[in-house]
Backbone as JSON, one array per atom type, in Angstrom:
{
  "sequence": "XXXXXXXXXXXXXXXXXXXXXXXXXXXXXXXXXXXXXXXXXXXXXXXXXXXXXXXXXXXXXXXXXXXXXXXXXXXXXXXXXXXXXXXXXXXXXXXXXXXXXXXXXXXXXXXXXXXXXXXXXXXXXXXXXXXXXXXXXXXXXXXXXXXXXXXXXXXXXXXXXX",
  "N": [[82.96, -59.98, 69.48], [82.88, -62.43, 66.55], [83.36, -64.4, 64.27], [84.97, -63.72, 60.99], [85.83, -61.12, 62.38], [86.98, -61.02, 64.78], [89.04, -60.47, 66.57], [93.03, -61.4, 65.44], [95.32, -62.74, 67.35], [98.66, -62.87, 67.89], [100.74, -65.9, 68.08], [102.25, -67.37, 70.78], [105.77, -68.09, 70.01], [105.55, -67.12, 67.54], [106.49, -64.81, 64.61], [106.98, -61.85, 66.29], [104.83, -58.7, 65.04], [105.87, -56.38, 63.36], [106.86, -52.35, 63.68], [106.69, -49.2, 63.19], [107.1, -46.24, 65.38], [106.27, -43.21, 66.51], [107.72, -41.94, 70.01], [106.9, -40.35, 73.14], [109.03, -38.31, 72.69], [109.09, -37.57, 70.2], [110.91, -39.35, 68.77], [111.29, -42.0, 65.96], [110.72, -44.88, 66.55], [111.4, -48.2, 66.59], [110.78, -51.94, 66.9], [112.39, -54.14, 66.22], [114.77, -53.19, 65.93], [116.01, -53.82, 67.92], [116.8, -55.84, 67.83], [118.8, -59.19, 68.26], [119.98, -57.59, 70.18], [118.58, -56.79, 72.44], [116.24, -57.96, 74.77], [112.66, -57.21, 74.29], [109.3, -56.23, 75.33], [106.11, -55.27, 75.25], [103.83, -53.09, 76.37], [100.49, -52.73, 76.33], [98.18, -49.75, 76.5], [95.43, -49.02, 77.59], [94.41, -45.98, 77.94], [96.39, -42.85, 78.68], [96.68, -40.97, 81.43], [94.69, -42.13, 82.77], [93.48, -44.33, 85.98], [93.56, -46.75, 86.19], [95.9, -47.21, 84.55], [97.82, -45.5, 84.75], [98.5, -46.33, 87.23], [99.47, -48.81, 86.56], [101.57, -48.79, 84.54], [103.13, -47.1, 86.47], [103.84, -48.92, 88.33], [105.97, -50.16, 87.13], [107.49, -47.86, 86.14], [108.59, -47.94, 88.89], [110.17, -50.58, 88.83], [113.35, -50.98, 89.0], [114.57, -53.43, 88.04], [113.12, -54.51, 86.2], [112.88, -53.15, 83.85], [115.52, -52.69, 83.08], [116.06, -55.14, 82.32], [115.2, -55.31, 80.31], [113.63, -53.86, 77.05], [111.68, -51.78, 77.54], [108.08, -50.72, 75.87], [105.58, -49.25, 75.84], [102.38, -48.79, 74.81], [99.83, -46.57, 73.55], [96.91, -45.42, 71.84], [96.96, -42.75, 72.19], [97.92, -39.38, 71.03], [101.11, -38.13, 70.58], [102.17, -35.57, 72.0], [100.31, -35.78, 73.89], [100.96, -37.69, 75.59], [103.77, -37.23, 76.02], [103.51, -35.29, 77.74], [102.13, -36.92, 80.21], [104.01, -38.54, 80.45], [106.0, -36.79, 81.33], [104.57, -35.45, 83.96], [104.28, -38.34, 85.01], [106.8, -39.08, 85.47], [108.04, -41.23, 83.87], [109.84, -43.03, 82.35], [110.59, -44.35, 80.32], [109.84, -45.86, 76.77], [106.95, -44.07, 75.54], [104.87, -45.06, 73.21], [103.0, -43.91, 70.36], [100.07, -45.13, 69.18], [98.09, -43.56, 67.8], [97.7, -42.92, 64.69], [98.24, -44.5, 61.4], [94.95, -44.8, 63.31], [95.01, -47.11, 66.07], [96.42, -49.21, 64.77], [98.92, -50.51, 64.96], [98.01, -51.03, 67.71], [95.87, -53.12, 66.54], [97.42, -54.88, 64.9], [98.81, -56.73, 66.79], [96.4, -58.09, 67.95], [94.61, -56.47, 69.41], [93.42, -54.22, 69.72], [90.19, -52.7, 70.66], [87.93, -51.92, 69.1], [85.32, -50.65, 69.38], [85.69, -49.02, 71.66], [87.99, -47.62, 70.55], [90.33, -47.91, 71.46], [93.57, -49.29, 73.15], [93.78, -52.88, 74.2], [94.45, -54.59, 77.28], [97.53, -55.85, 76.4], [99.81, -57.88, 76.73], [103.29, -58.27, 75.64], [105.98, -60.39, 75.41], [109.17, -59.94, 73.75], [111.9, -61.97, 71.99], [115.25, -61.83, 71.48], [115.44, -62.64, 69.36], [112.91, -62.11, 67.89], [110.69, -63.53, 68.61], [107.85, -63.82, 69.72], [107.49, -64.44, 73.14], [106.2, -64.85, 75.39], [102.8, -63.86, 76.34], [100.03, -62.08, 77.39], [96.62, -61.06, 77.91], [94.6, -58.85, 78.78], [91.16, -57.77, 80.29], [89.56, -54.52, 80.09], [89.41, -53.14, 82.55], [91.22, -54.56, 84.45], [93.92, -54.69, 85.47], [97.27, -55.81, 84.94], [99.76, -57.73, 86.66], [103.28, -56.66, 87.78], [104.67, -58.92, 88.46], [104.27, -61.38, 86.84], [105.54, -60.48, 84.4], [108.03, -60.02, 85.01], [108.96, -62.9, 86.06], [108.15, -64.0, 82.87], [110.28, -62.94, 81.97], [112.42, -64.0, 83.38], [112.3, -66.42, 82.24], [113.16, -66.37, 80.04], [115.9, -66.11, 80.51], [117.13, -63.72, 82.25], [118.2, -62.55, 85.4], [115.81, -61.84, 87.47], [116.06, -61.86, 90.37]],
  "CA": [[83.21, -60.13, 68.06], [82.73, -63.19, 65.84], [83.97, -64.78, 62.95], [86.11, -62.8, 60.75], [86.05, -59.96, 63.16], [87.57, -61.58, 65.8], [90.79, -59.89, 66.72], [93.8, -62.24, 65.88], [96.32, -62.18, 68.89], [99.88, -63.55, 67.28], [100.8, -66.59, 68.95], [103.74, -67.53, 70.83], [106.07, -68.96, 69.02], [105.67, -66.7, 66.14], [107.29, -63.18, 64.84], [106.5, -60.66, 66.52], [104.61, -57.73, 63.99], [106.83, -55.1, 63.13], [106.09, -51.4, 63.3], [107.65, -48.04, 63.68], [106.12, -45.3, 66.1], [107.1, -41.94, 67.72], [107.55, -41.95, 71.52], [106.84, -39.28, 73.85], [109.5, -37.54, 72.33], [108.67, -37.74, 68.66], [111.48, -40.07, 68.06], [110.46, -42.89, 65.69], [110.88, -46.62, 67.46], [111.06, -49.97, 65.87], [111.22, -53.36, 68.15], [113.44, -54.86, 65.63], [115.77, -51.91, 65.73], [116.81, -53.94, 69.2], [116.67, -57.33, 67.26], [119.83, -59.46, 68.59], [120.36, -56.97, 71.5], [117.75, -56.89, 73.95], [114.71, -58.5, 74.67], [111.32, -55.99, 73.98], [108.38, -56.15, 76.47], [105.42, -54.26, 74.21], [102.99, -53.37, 77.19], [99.66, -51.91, 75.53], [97.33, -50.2, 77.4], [93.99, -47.72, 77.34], [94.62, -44.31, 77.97], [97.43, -42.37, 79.16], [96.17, -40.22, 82.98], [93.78, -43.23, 83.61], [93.53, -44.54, 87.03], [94.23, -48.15, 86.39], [97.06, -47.3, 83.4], [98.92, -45.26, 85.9], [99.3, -47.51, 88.74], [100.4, -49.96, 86.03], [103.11, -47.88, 84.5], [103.97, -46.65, 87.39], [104.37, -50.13, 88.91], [106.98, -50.53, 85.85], [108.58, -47.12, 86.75], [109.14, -48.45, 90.15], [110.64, -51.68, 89.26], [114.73, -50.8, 87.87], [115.23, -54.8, 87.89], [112.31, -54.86, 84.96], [113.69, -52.06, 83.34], [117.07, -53.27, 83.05], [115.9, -56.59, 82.2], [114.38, -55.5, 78.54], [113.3, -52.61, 76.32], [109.82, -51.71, 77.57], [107.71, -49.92, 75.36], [104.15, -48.96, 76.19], [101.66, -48.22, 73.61], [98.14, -46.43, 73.47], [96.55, -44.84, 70.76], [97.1, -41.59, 72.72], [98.41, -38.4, 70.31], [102.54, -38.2, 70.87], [102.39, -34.75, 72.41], [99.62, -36.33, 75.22], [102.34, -39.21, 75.72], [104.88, -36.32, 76.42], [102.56, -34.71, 79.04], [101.96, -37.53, 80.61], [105.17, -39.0, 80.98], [106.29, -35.66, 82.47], [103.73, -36.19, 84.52], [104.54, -39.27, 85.87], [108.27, -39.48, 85.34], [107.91, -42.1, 83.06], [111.46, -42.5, 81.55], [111.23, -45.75, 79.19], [109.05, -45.45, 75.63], [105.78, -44.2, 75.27], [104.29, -44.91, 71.51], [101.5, -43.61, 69.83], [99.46, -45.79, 68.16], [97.16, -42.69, 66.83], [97.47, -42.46, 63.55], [96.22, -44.58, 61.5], [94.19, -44.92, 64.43], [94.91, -48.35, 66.46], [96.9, -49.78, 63.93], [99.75, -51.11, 65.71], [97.37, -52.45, 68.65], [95.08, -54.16, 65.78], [98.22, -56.03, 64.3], [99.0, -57.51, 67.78], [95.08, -58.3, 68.01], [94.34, -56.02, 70.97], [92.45, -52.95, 69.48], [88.89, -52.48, 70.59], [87.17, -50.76, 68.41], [84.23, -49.78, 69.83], [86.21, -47.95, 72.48], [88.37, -46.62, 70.0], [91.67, -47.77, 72.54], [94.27, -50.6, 73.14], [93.47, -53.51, 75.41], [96.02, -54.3, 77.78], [98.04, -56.81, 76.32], [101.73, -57.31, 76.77], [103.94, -59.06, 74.86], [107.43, -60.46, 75.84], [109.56, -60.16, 72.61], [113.3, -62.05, 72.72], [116.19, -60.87, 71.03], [115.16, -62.94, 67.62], [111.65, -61.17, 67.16], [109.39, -64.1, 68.44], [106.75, -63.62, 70.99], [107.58, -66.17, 73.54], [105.01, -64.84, 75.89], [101.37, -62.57, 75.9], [98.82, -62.0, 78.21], [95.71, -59.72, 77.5], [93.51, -58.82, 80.1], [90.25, -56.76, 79.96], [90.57, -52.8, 80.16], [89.51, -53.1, 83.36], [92.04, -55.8, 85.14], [95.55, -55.16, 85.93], [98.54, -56.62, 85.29], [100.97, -58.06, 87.41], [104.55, -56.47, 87.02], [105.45, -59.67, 88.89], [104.28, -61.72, 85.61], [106.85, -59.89, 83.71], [109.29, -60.56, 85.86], [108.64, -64.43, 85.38], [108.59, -64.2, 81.65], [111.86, -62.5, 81.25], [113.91, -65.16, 84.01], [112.33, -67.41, 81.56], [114.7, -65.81, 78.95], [117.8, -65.94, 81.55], [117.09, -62.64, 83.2], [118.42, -62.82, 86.83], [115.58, -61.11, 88.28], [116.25, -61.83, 91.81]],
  "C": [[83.2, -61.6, 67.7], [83.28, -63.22, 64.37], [84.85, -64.18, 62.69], [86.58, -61.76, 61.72], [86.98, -60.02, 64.35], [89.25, -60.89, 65.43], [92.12, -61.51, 66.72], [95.02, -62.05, 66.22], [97.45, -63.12, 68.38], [100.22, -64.86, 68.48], [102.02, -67.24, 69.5], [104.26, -68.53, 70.36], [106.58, -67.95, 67.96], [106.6, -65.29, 66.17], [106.55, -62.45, 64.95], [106.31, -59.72, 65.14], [105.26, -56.57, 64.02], [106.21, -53.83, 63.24], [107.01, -50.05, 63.87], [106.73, -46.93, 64.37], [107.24, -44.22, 66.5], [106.85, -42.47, 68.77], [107.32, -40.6, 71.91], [107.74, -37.96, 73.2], [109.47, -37.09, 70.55], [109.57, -38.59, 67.75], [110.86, -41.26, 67.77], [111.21, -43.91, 66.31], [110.68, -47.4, 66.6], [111.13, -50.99, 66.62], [112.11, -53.91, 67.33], [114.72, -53.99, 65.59], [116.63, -52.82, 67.26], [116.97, -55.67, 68.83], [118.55, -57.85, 67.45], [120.77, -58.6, 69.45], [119.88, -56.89, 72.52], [116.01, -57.4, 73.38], [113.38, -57.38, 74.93], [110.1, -56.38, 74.96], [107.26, -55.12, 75.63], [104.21, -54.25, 75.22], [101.57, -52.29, 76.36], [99.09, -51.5, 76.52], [96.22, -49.12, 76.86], [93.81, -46.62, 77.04], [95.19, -43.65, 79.21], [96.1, -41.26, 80.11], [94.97, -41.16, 83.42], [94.19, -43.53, 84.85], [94.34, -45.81, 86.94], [95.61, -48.31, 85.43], [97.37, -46.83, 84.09], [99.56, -45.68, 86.66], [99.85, -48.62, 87.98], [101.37, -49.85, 85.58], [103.35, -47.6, 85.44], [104.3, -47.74, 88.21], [105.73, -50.04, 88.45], [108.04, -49.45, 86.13], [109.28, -47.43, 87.66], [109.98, -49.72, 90.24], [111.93, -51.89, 87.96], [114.9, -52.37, 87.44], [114.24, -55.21, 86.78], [113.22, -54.19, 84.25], [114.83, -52.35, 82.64], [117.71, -54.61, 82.1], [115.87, -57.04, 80.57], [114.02, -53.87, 78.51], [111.77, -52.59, 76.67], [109.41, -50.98, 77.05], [106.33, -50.11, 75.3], [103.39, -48.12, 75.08], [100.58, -47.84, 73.56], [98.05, -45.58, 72.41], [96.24, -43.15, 70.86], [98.0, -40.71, 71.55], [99.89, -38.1, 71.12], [102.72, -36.75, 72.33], [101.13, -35.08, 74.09], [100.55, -37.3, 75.99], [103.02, -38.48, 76.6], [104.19, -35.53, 77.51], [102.37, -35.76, 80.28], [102.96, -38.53, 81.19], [105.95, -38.0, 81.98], [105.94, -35.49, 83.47], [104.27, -37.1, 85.81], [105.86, -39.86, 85.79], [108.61, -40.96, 85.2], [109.26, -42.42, 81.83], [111.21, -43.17, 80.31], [109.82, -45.37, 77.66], [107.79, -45.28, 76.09], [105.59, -44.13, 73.82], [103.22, -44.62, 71.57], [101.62, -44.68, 69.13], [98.21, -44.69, 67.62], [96.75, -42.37, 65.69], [98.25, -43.52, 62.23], [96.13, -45.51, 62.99], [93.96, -46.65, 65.36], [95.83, -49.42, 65.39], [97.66, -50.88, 64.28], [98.89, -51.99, 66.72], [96.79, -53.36, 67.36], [96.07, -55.45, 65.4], [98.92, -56.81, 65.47], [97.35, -58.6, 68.27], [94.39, -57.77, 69.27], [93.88, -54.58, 70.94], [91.22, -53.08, 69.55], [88.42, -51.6, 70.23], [86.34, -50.1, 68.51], [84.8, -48.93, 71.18], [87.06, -47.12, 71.85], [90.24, -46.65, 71.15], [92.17, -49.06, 72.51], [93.74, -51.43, 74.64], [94.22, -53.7, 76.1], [96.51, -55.83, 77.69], [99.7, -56.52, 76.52], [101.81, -58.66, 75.74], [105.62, -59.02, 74.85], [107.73, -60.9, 74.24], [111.56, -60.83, 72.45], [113.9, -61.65, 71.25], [115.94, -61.45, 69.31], [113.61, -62.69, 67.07], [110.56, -61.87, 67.27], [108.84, -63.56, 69.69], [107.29, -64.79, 71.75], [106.85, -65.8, 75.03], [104.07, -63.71, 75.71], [100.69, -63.14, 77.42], [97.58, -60.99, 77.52], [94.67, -59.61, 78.55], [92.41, -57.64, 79.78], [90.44, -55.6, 80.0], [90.48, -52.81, 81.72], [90.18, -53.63, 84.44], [93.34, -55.17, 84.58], [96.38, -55.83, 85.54], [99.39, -56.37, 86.15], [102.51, -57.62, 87.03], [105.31, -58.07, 87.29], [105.33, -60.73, 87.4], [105.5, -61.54, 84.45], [107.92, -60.28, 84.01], [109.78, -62.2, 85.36], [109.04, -64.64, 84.14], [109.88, -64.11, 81.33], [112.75, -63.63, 82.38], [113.33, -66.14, 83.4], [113.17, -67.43, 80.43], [115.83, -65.47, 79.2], [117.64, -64.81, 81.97], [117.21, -63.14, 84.53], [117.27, -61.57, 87.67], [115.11, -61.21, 89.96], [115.26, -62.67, 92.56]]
}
């Protein structure tokens, strides 16, 4: 993409974009709803029973000292009741959001909706307790993230993670 089109990715520093979603369970979510209580972690990714989105949530399942650390909430443009399958699934405790409807919305206003796939890229975004971004990554659909990354960010926001 070019020019206008160009996805723009908020930059740290700034406030995080607001937005309310169902999770897996159809309850609606806000990140500011945790504003001056815990720090937010907004991990986006492709599509829920993927190969490479699995092993990356499920990294995240596996690691209580993330968990613990911050509010993680994972977002694809997956339909709520696929979310809820899929977390069952993979005993996936912590948020899943739709971003389905309208369609990418939420990824777009982070700048991490590809549109010609029609799915979120996999960006994260460490959010602290006053609503700025104070780190991102985005990586292609195909590339991984590091839970250890995460880790990092948040003992950059006084998390003792070991």
């Amino acid at each position: 993409m070019v020019g206008a089109d160009r996805p723009v990715i908020p930059a740290v520093g700034s406030r995080a974009p607001d937005f309310t979603a169902r999770n897996q369970h159809g309850e609606p979510v806000r990140p500011a709803d945790f504003r001056g209580r815990r720090d937010v972690v907004l991990v986006f990714y492709p599509y829920a029973f993927s190969g490479v989105c699995t092993s990356e949530l499920t990294a995240l399942r596996d690691r209580p000292d993330l968990l613990a650390a911050a509010e993680f909430l994972a977002i694809s443009c997956d339909p709520m009741f696929t979310l809820r399958a899929y977390a069952d699934a993979q005993k996936l405790e912590f948020g899943l959001l739709s971003d389905f409807w309208p369609h990418g919305a939420i990824a777009s206003s982070y700048g991490v909706f590809d549109a010609e796939r029609g799915c979120a890229l996999r960006g994260t975004f460490v959010i602290d307790r006053d609503s700025l971004i104070r780190w991102s990554v985005v990586n292609p659909v195909p590339e991984a993230r590091d839970p250890d990354e995460y880790a990092a960010a948040l003992a950059g926001l006084g998390h003792d993670l070991g």
